[in-house]
mmCIF file of C-alpha atoms and ligand atoms in Angstrom:
data_model
loop_
_atom_site.group_PDB
_atom_site.id
_atom_site.type_symbol
_atom_site.label_atom_id
_atom_site.label_comp_id
_atom_site.label_asym_id
_atom_site.label_seq_id
_atom_site.Cartn_x
_atom_site.Cartn_y
_atom_site.Cartn_z
ATOM 1 C CA MET A 1 71.951 6.164 76.694
ATOM 2 C CA SER A 2 68.159 5.690 77.747
ATOM 3 C CA GLN A 3 68.528 9.218 79.263
ATOM 4 C CA VAL A 4 69.447 10.651 75.851
ATOM 5 C CA PHE A 5 66.082 9.446 74.375
ATOM 6 C CA ALA A 6 63.921 10.233 77.341
ATOM 7 C CA LYS A 7 64.435 13.610 75.922
ATOM 8 C CA ASN A 8 62.753 13.114 72.471
ATOM 9 C CA SER A 9 62.226 16.204 70.823
ATOM 10 C CA THR A 10 58.992 15.415 68.845
ATOM 11 C CA SER A 11 57.641 18.696 70.278
ATOM 12 C CA LYS A 12 60.788 21.045 69.735
ATOM 13 C CA LEU A 13 58.739 23.075 66.834
ATOM 14 C CA SER A 14 61.280 25.858 66.562
ATOM 15 C CA VAL A 15 64.040 26.336 64.452
ATOM 16 C CA LYS A 16 66.971 29.323 64.871
ATOM 17 C CA GLU A 17 66.184 32.219 62.688
ATOM 18 C CA SER A 18 69.608 31.916 60.956
ATOM 19 C CA PHE A 19 69.260 28.505 60.052
ATOM 20 C CA VAL A 20 65.722 29.180 58.635
ATOM 21 C CA THR A 21 67.353 31.524 56.329
ATOM 22 C CA ASP A 22 70.110 29.333 55.166
ATOM 23 C CA GLU A 23 67.201 26.689 54.197
ATOM 24 C CA ASN A 24 65.005 28.779 52.705
ATOM 25 C CA VAL A 25 67.624 29.696 50.132
ATOM 26 C CA PHE A 26 69.026 25.925 49.947
ATOM 27 C CA TRP A 27 65.376 24.532 49.542
ATOM 28 C CA ASN A 28 64.174 27.135 47.380
ATOM 29 C CA ARG A 29 66.260 26.330 44.911
ATOM 30 C CA ARG A 30 65.427 23.006 44.287
ATOM 31 C CA GLN A 31 61.992 21.374 42.948
ATOM 32 C CA PHE A 32 61.643 19.733 46.474
ATOM 33 C CA ILE A 33 58.900 17.481 46.573
ATOM 34 C CA GLN A 34 57.206 17.739 50.289
ATOM 35 C CA ARG A 35 55.218 14.604 51.111
ATOM 36 C CA PHE A 36 55.046 14.749 54.861
ATOM 37 C CA THR A 37 52.000 13.851 57.159
ATOM 38 C CA GLN A 38 50.499 16.370 58.936
ATOM 39 C CA SER A 39 51.831 14.746 62.051
ATOM 40 C CA ALA A 40 55.491 14.600 60.464
ATOM 41 C CA ILE A 41 55.493 18.205 59.601
ATOM 42 C CA GLY A 42 54.826 18.844 63.371
ATOM 43 C CA ALA A 43 57.278 16.822 64.564
ATOM 44 C CA SER A 44 59.889 18.174 62.297
ATOM 45 C CA GLY A 45 59.483 21.460 63.044
ATOM 46 C CA LEU A 46 58.499 22.401 58.962
ATOM 47 C CA LEU A 47 55.760 24.510 59.506
ATOM 48 C CA ALA A 48 57.581 26.497 61.766
ATOM 49 C CA SER A 49 60.236 27.041 59.081
ATOM 50 C CA GLY A 50 57.976 27.474 56.149
ATOM 51 C CA ALA A 51 60.848 26.520 54.176
ATOM 52 C CA LEU A 52 59.086 23.607 52.312
ATOM 53 C CA LEU A 53 56.828 23.706 49.377
ATOM 54 C CA ALA A 54 53.953 21.346 48.363
ATOM 55 C CA SER A 55 54.423 20.781 44.829
ATOM 56 C CA GLU A 56 52.122 19.300 41.687
ATOM 57 C CA ALA A 57 54.940 16.778 42.082
ATOM 58 C CA THR A 58 53.566 15.546 45.206
ATOM 59 C CA GLN A 59 50.760 13.630 43.655
ATOM 60 C CA LYS A 60 53.185 11.792 41.374
ATOM 61 C CA ASN A 61 55.535 10.978 44.125
ATOM 62 C CA GLU A 62 52.458 9.897 46.400
ATOM 63 C CA ASN A 63 51.895 6.905 44.049
ATOM 64 C CA ALA A 64 55.499 6.262 43.305
ATOM 65 C CA LYS A 65 55.993 3.356 45.447
ATOM 66 C CA PRO A 66 58.688 2.233 46.708
ATOM 67 C CA PHE A 67 59.875 5.618 47.165
ATOM 68 C CA ASN A 68 57.710 6.415 50.297
ATOM 69 C CA THR A 69 56.016 3.980 52.898
ATOM 70 C CA ALA A 70 53.218 4.738 55.214
ATOM 71 C CA GLU A 71 54.946 3.183 58.283
ATOM 72 C CA SER A 72 55.548 5.851 61.327
ATOM 73 C CA LEU A 73 58.625 7.651 60.712
ATOM 74 C CA SER A 74 61.334 7.602 63.579
ATOM 75 C CA SER A 75 61.490 10.932 65.191
ATOM 76 C CA GLU A 76 63.794 13.608 64.330
ATOM 77 C CA TYR A 77 65.664 13.329 67.211
ATOM 78 C CA VAL A 78 66.315 9.644 67.210
ATOM 79 C CA VAL A 79 67.190 10.035 63.478
ATOM 80 C CA THR A 80 70.013 12.762 64.591
ATOM 81 C CA HIS A 81 71.175 11.449 67.745
ATOM 82 C CA HIS A 82 71.410 7.654 67.675
ATOM 83 C CA ASN A 83 73.888 7.256 65.197
ATOM 84 C CA ASN A 84 76.897 5.263 64.108
ATOM 85 C CA PHE A 85 79.285 7.207 62.831
ATOM 86 C CA TYR A 86 82.825 5.847 63.585
ATOM 87 C CA GLU A 87 84.974 8.838 62.713
ATOM 88 C CA PHE A 88 83.313 10.573 65.662
ATOM 89 C CA SER A 89 82.807 8.011 67.994
ATOM 90 C CA THR A 90 81.882 4.291 68.407
ATOM 91 C CA SER A 91 79.116 5.529 70.780
ATOM 92 C CA LYS A 92 75.600 5.663 69.337
ATOM 93 C CA SER A 93 74.835 8.905 71.210
ATOM 94 C CA LYS A 94 78.304 11.088 71.006
ATOM 95 C CA PRO A 95 78.184 11.915 66.991
ATOM 96 C CA ALA A 96 75.662 14.309 67.543
ATOM 97 C CA GLU A 97 77.509 16.440 70.057
ATOM 98 C CA LEU A 98 81.009 16.002 68.452
ATOM 99 C CA ALA A 99 79.501 16.838 64.649
ATOM 100 C CA LYS A 100 78.456 20.388 65.827
ATOM 101 C CA ASP A 101 80.766 22.265 64.345
ATOM 102 C CA PHE A 102 80.902 19.856 61.254
ATOM 103 C CA LYS A 103 78.900 21.866 58.888
ATOM 104 C CA PRO A 104 80.351 21.572 55.339
ATOM 105 C CA GLY A 105 78.559 23.757 52.481
ATOM 106 C CA ASN A 106 78.125 23.408 49.020
ATOM 107 C CA ASP A 107 81.474 24.075 48.187
ATOM 108 C CA TRP A 108 82.154 20.527 49.412
ATOM 109 C CA THR A 109 84.012 18.585 46.661
ATOM 110 C CA VAL A 110 83.775 14.973 45.187
ATOM 111 C CA GLU A 111 86.799 13.710 43.188
ATOM 112 C CA ILE A 112 85.414 11.619 40.272
ATOM 113 C CA SER A 113 87.976 9.276 38.685
ATOM 114 C CA GLY A 114 88.921 6.228 37.251
ATOM 115 C CA GLU A 115 86.613 4.578 34.232
ATOM 116 C CA VAL A 116 84.866 7.703 33.162
ATOM 117 C CA ALA A 117 84.730 10.191 30.436
ATOM 118 C CA LYS A 118 84.308 13.218 32.655
ATOM 119 C CA PRO A 119 86.446 12.469 35.698
ATOM 120 C CA GLY A 120 86.849 15.883 38.210
ATOM 121 C CA LYS A 121 86.542 17.518 41.235
ATOM 122 C CA TYR A 122 82.753 18.390 41.345
ATOM 123 C CA SER A 123 81.360 20.768 43.799
ATOM 124 C CA LEU A 124 78.051 19.833 45.474
ATOM 125 C CA GLU A 125 77.078 23.294 44.363
ATOM 126 C CA ASP A 126 77.294 22.064 40.605
ATOM 127 C CA ILE A 127 76.202 18.509 41.307
ATOM 128 C CA LEU A 128 72.916 20.385 42.680
ATOM 129 C CA LYS A 129 72.529 21.828 39.438
ATOM 130 C CA PHE A 130 72.122 18.811 37.144
ATOM 131 C CA THR A 131 70.429 16.718 39.613
ATOM 132 C CA ALA A 132 66.641 16.828 40.650
ATOM 133 C CA THR A 133 66.141 16.731 44.657
ATOM 134 C CA GLU A 134 63.361 15.166 45.876
ATOM 135 C CA GLU A 135 62.148 13.538 49.160
ATOM 136 C CA ARG A 136 62.150 9.432 50.117
ATOM 137 C CA ILE A 137 61.140 7.850 52.905
ATOM 138 C CA TYR A 138 63.220 4.944 53.355
ATOM 139 C CA ARG A 139 63.462 1.989 55.976
ATOM 140 C CA LEU A 140 67.291 1.949 57.148
ATOM 141 C CA ARG A 141 67.775 -1.622 58.939
ATOM 142 C CA CYS A 142 71.268 -1.663 60.469
ATOM 143 C CA VAL A 143 73.264 -5.107 60.329
ATOM 144 C CA GLU A 144 73.198 -4.654 64.217
ATOM 145 C CA GLY A 145 69.387 -5.630 64.468
ATOM 146 C CA TRP A 146 67.950 -2.166 64.817
ATOM 147 C CA SER A 147 65.856 -0.035 61.869
ATOM 148 C CA MET A 148 64.416 3.439 61.322
ATOM 149 C CA VAL A 149 61.874 4.985 59.174
ATOM 150 C CA ILE A 150 63.720 7.967 57.855
ATOM 151 C CA PRO A 151 62.489 10.838 55.249
ATOM 152 C CA TRP A 152 65.568 11.617 53.494
ATOM 153 C CA THR A 153 65.881 14.266 50.586
ATOM 154 C CA GLY A 154 68.448 14.076 47.995
ATOM 155 C CA PHE A 155 69.247 12.977 44.513
ATOM 156 C CA GLN A 156 69.615 9.523 42.615
ATOM 157 C CA LEU A 157 72.923 8.363 42.184
ATOM 158 C CA SER A 158 72.064 7.261 38.497
ATOM 159 C CA GLN A 159 71.751 10.996 37.566
ATOM 160 C CA LEU A 160 75.130 11.773 38.598
ATOM 161 C CA ILE A 161 76.841 8.793 37.226
ATOM 162 C CA LYS A 162 75.034 9.746 33.910
ATOM 163 C CA ARG A 163 76.895 12.731 33.796
ATOM 164 C CA VAL A 164 80.308 11.700 34.172
ATOM 165 C CA ALA A 165 79.829 8.863 31.842
ATOM 166 C CA PRO A 166 81.622 6.044 32.799
ATOM 167 C CA THR A 167 83.211 3.871 30.116
ATOM 168 C CA SER A 168 82.500 0.165 29.499
ATOM 169 C CA LYS A 169 85.405 -0.958 31.746
ATOM 170 C CA ALA A 170 83.237 0.941 35.101
ATOM 171 C CA LYS A 171 81.910 -2.138 36.576
ATOM 172 C CA TYR A 172 81.956 -1.141 40.271
ATOM 173 C CA ILE A 173 82.053 2.238 42.251
ATOM 174 C CA GLU A 174 84.488 2.711 45.273
ATOM 175 C CA PHE A 175 83.328 5.604 47.476
ATOM 176 C CA GLU A 176 85.380 7.017 50.182
ATOM 177 C CA THR A 177 84.579 9.341 53.325
ATOM 178 C CA LEU A 178 86.787 12.391 54.253
ATOM 179 C CA GLU A 179 89.853 11.367 56.349
ATOM 180 C CA SER A 180 90.756 14.134 58.547
ATOM 181 C CA ARG A 181 92.227 13.791 61.908
ATOM 182 C CA SER A 182 91.294 17.541 62.699
ATOM 183 C CA THR A 183 87.667 17.103 62.101
ATOM 184 C CA PHE A 184 87.028 13.226 63.394
ATOM 185 C CA PRO A 185 88.463 12.513 66.706
ATOM 186 C CA GLY A 186 87.706 8.875 66.077
ATOM 187 C CA GLN A 187 90.395 8.819 63.237
ATOM 188 C CA ARG A 188 93.047 9.637 65.792
ATOM 189 C CA ARG A 189 94.968 7.091 67.327
ATOM 190 C CA GLY A 190 93.972 5.606 70.767
ATOM 191 C CA SER A 191 96.303 5.848 73.900
ATOM 192 C CA LEU A 192 97.403 2.194 72.804
ATOM 193 C CA GLY A 193 98.178 3.407 69.296
ATOM 194 C CA PHE A 194 95.642 1.547 67.545
ATOM 195 C CA GLN A 195 92.581 2.740 65.498
ATOM 196 C CA VAL A 196 88.998 1.338 65.453
ATOM 197 C CA LEU A 197 88.754 0.815 61.725
ATOM 198 C CA PRO A 198 91.079 1.500 58.742
ATOM 199 C CA TRP A 199 90.574 5.026 57.335
ATOM 200 C CA PRO A 200 89.262 6.556 55.215
ATOM 201 C CA TYR A 201 86.018 4.475 55.655
ATOM 202 C CA ARG A 202 85.130 2.761 51.953
ATOM 203 C CA GLU A 203 82.268 1.414 50.362
ATOM 204 C CA GLY A 204 81.368 -0.087 46.891
ATOM 205 C CA LEU A 205 78.390 -0.665 44.662
ATOM 206 C CA ARG A 206 78.175 -3.080 42.029
ATOM 207 C CA MET A 207 77.086 -0.548 38.633
ATOM 208 C CA ASP A 208 73.898 -1.674 38.531
ATOM 209 C CA GLU A 209 73.192 -1.318 42.111
ATOM 210 C CA ALA A 210 74.510 2.140 41.815
ATOM 211 C CA MET A 211 71.907 2.812 38.893
ATOM 212 C CA ASN A 212 69.018 1.804 40.347
ATOM 213 C CA PRO A 213 66.421 4.156 41.038
ATOM 214 C CA LEU A 214 66.128 3.429 44.804
ATOM 215 C CA THR A 215 70.113 4.492 45.354
ATOM 216 C CA LEU A 216 69.987 7.765 46.785
ATOM 217 C CA ILE A 217 72.723 10.448 47.352
ATOM 218 C CA ALA A 218 71.071 11.996 50.604
ATOM 219 C CA THR A 219 71.650 16.045 51.173
ATOM 220 C CA GLY A 220 69.099 16.281 53.789
ATOM 221 C CA VAL A 221 67.243 14.621 56.418
ATOM 222 C CA TYR A 222 63.591 15.587 57.828
ATOM 223 C CA GLY A 223 63.464 18.544 55.471
ATOM 224 C CA LYS A 224 66.688 20.325 56.690
ATOM 225 C CA ARG A 225 70.497 19.899 55.376
ATOM 226 C CA LEU A 226 71.791 16.866 56.238
ATOM 227 C CA PRO A 227 73.550 17.456 59.993
ATOM 228 C CA GLY A 228 77.073 16.153 60.492
ATOM 229 C CA GLN A 229 76.277 13.166 62.468
ATOM 230 C CA ASN A 230 73.984 12.024 59.504
ATOM 231 C CA GLY A 231 76.981 12.263 57.083
ATOM 232 C CA ALA A 232 76.827 15.747 55.919
ATOM 233 C CA PRO A 233 76.952 17.115 53.232
ATOM 234 C CA MET A 234 76.334 14.052 50.997
ATOM 235 C CA ARG A 235 75.713 10.301 52.053
ATOM 236 C CA LEU A 236 74.368 7.472 50.034
ATOM 237 C CA ILE A 237 71.498 5.546 50.895
ATOM 238 C CA VAL A 238 71.039 2.283 49.522
ATOM 239 C CA PRO A 239 67.713 0.955 51.514
ATOM 240 C CA TRP A 240 67.619 -2.635 50.636
ATOM 241 C CA LYS A 241 71.317 -3.398 52.046
ATOM 242 C CA TYR A 242 72.510 -3.205 55.470
ATOM 243 C CA GLY A 243 73.212 0.506 56.908
ATOM 244 C CA PHE A 244 77.013 0.071 56.915
ATOM 245 C CA LYS A 245 76.873 0.415 52.808
ATOM 246 C CA SER A 246 75.550 3.877 53.449
ATOM 247 C CA ILE A 247 78.792 5.567 53.195
ATOM 248 C CA LYS A 248 78.655 9.319 54.838
ATOM 249 C CA SER A 249 80.579 12.452 54.195
ATOM 250 C CA ILE A 250 81.630 11.534 50.414
ATOM 251 C CA VAL A 251 84.605 12.704 49.287
ATOM 252 C CA SER A 252 85.807 10.289 46.530
ATOM 253 C CA MET A 253 83.691 8.185 43.974
ATOM 254 C CA ARG A 254 86.457 5.822 41.910
ATOM 255 C CA PHE A 255 84.633 3.883 38.970
ATOM 256 C CA VAL A 256 86.755 0.620 38.743
ATOM 257 C CA GLU A 257 86.762 -3.086 37.256
ATOM 258 C CA LYS A 258 87.674 -4.846 40.194
ATOM 259 C CA GLN A 259 85.133 -5.491 43.245
ATOM 260 C CA PRO A 260 86.199 -2.808 46.037
ATOM 261 C CA VAL A 261 86.654 -3.939 49.219
ATOM 262 C CA ASN A 262 84.803 -2.014 51.850
ATOM 263 C CA THR A 263 85.720 -0.934 55.421
ATOM 264 C CA TRP A 264 83.830 -3.644 57.269
ATOM 265 C CA GLN A 265 84.780 -6.250 55.236
ATOM 266 C CA LYS A 266 88.527 -5.339 55.531
ATOM 267 C CA SER A 267 88.164 -5.303 59.486
ATOM 268 C CA ALA A 268 86.016 -8.471 59.833
ATOM 269 C CA PRO A 269 85.937 -10.625 56.793
ATOM 270 C CA ARG A 270 83.892 -13.493 58.335
ATOM 271 C CA GLU A 271 81.342 -11.369 59.366
ATOM 272 C CA TYR A 272 80.568 -8.493 56.611
ATOM 273 C CA GLY A 273 80.665 -9.261 52.892
ATOM 274 C CA PHE A 274 80.839 -6.809 50.103
ATOM 275 C CA TYR A 275 77.214 -7.186 48.886
ATOM 276 C CA ALA A 276 75.384 -6.991 52.482
ATOM 277 C CA ASN A 277 71.607 -7.591 51.225
ATOM 278 C CA VAL A 278 69.714 -7.312 54.159
ATOM 279 C CA ASN A 279 68.648 -10.908 54.562
ATOM 280 C CA PRO A 280 66.377 -12.716 57.341
ATOM 281 C CA GLN A 281 67.533 -16.127 56.355
ATOM 282 C CA VAL A 282 71.494 -15.278 56.694
ATOM 283 C CA SER A 283 72.439 -15.051 60.149
ATOM 284 C CA HIS A 284 75.180 -12.755 61.383
ATOM 285 C CA PRO A 285 78.018 -15.055 62.604
ATOM 286 C CA ARG A 286 77.239 -13.839 66.001
ATOM 287 C CA TRP A 287 73.377 -13.102 65.984
ATOM 288 C CA SER A 288 70.356 -13.892 64.045
ATOM 289 C CA GLN A 289 69.032 -11.611 61.369
ATOM 290 C CA ALA A 290 65.777 -12.847 61.512
ATOM 291 C CA SER A 291 63.971 -9.983 63.175
ATOM 292 C CA GLU A 292 64.587 -6.165 64.077
ATOM 293 C CA ARG A 293 63.808 -3.180 66.750
ATOM 294 C CA ARG A 294 62.528 -0.748 64.816
ATOM 295 C CA ILE A 295 63.199 2.442 66.911
ATOM 296 C CA THR A 296 60.623 5.149 66.348
ATOM 297 C CA ASP A 297 60.725 7.500 69.237
ATOM 298 C CA ASP A 298 61.914 7.595 72.868
ATOM 299 C CA SER A 299 63.684 4.289 73.274
ATOM 300 C CA PHE A 300 67.199 2.731 72.232
ATOM 301 C CA PHE A 301 65.701 -0.411 72.453
ATOM 302 C CA GLY A 302 62.925 0.344 69.984
ATOM 303 C CA VAL A 303 59.086 0.027 70.944
ATOM 304 C CA LYS A 304 58.555 -2.662 68.257
ATOM 305 C CA LYS A 305 60.290 -5.807 67.634
ATOM 306 C CA MET A 306 59.169 -6.963 63.992
ATOM 307 C CA PRO A 307 60.573 -9.508 61.351
ATOM 308 C CA THR A 308 63.186 -8.386 59.130
ATOM 309 C CA GLN A 309 62.086 -8.525 55.492
ATOM 310 C CA MET A 310 64.127 -10.009 52.479
ATOM 311 C CA PHE A 311 65.673 -6.874 50.885
ATOM 312 C CA ASN A 312 64.181 -5.019 53.434
ATOM 313 C CA GLY A 313 60.889 -5.044 51.928
ATOM 314 C CA TYR A 314 62.172 -3.685 48.446
ATOM 315 C CA GLY A 315 62.769 -7.017 46.809
ATOM 316 C CA GLN A 316 60.084 -6.592 44.039
ATOM 317 C CA TRP A 317 62.645 -3.566 42.681
ATOM 318 C CA VAL A 318 65.850 -5.342 43.525
ATOM 319 C CA ALA A 319 65.878 -9.169 43.509
ATOM 320 C CA ASP A 320 66.364 -9.394 39.986
ATOM 321 C CA MET A 321 69.695 -7.947 40.378
ATOM 322 C CA TYR A 322 70.865 -10.965 41.989
ATOM 323 C CA LYS A 323 68.982 -14.094 40.403
ATOM 324 C CA GLY A 324 71.226 -17.165 40.488
ATOM 325 C CA MET A 325 73.370 -15.730 43.136
ATOM 326 C CA ASP A 326 73.902 -17.915 46.456
ATOM 327 C CA LEU A 327 72.990 -15.188 48.839
ATOM 328 C CA ALA A 328 74.597 -17.039 51.646
ATOM 329 C CA ARG A 329 78.077 -17.232 50.188
ATOM 330 C CA HIS A 330 77.404 -13.631 48.582
ATOM 331 C CA PHE A 331 76.582 -12.033 51.935
HETATM 332 N N1 MTE B 1 79.590 6.072 57.206
HETATM 333 C C1 MTE B 1 80.992 6.428 57.518
HETATM 334 N N2 MTE B 1 82.023 7.007 56.816
HETATM 335 N N3 MTE B 1 81.587 5.846 58.750
HETATM 336 C C2 MTE B 1 80.609 5.086 59.889
HETATM 337 O O1 MTE B 1 80.776 4.896 60.848
HETATM 338 N N4 MTE B 1 78.636 4.017 59.700
HETATM 339 C C3 MTE B 1 77.578 3.033 58.988
HETATM 340 C C4 MTE B 1 76.680 4.222 57.995
HETATM 341 N N5 MTE B 1 77.651 4.993 57.096
HETATM 342 C C5 MTE B 1 79.195 4.764 59.079
HETATM 343 C C6 MTE B 1 78.944 5.239 57.967
HETATM 344 C C7 MTE B 1 76.547 2.387 59.383
HETATM 345 S S1 MTE B 1 77.071 0.888 60.553
HETATM 346 C C8 MTE B 1 75.614 2.745 59.752
HETATM 347 S S2 MTE B 1 74.103 1.896 60.370
HETATM 348 C C9 MTE B 1 74.838 3.908 58.895
HETATM 349 O O2 MTE B 1 75.667 4.774 58.701
HETATM 350 C C10 MTE B 1 73.923 4.436 60.350
HETATM 351 O O3 MTE B 1 73.691 6.101 59.454
HETATM 352 P P1 MTE B 1 72.812 6.972 60.619
HETATM 353 O O4 MTE B 1 73.639 7.449 61.805
HETATM 354 O O5 MTE B 1 72.409 8.068 59.470
HETATM 355 O O6 MTE B 1 71.362 6.687 61.021
#
């Protein structure tokens, strides 16, 4: 593991020719808001690709807290080589390698069903026509105790929700990841015949959480299309919740009346709940959540141990949604 991270690629500036062309086409179609610091641009190779445009909106976004943070970014290499994607593997270093041929395009579809006026199969291409893509630099805190700072690109989930017009009965959204044994080796049964998790991976949000302006559907990271290991081509980002809520490679969104059961809750109900709000005061049954290891560059163990913040530091924008709730019970 440490060997993988010794190969930190902050100096990898070259981007393959074919990929650059593809990216240019993709990003120039969107009003992409560029707000990398000079060092981050260098780290991600964006100067080399020339694919990103600074725009007038840059100014606006710079002041638009909490959509950005001045904290040091985790390197592009670590963000894309230290992953939790059990459909590929339970190892953190393997998804990058196993996902190298998983490159879904804009013809990827999401089935929108349940309590909505406009159900149907929506292609990512169509969704990108009625949503505005922008950059968000968010902290990601994994329930395991590590964290990163990641520059995502994507659109606010609220834009998609408004478009499909939920009925008054829609109280929650249940999300599902693709289920495909040919794509995901981790979904095949092991030699002993058991599966690591019940598939497909499922997650859920309450409607107000889904509509919160912080909630993002990411389609890119570090100014490039989302790589397979990070949940291509579209995944959820809910920055005040533990990382497992941020479901990858979404193929279904069902608007429902009843609170859905998510995969980790189903698999270990005493350890993982529906809400999964980052909370340093509520320990996991097997470890404390009071602090975290911030992974920035070249070490799996992180270079910095720091206190974990309530709601991962986003309390000002989300705490109201949980007023009056016992957060130790609704963990
Ligand atoms: N989504 C799916 N479908 N499968 C997974 O195994 N892991 C979750 C989440 N989304 C996971 C998933 C966990 S535990 C975390 S911490 C984040 O993805 C990690 O996202 P990253 O690999 O992009 O850092």
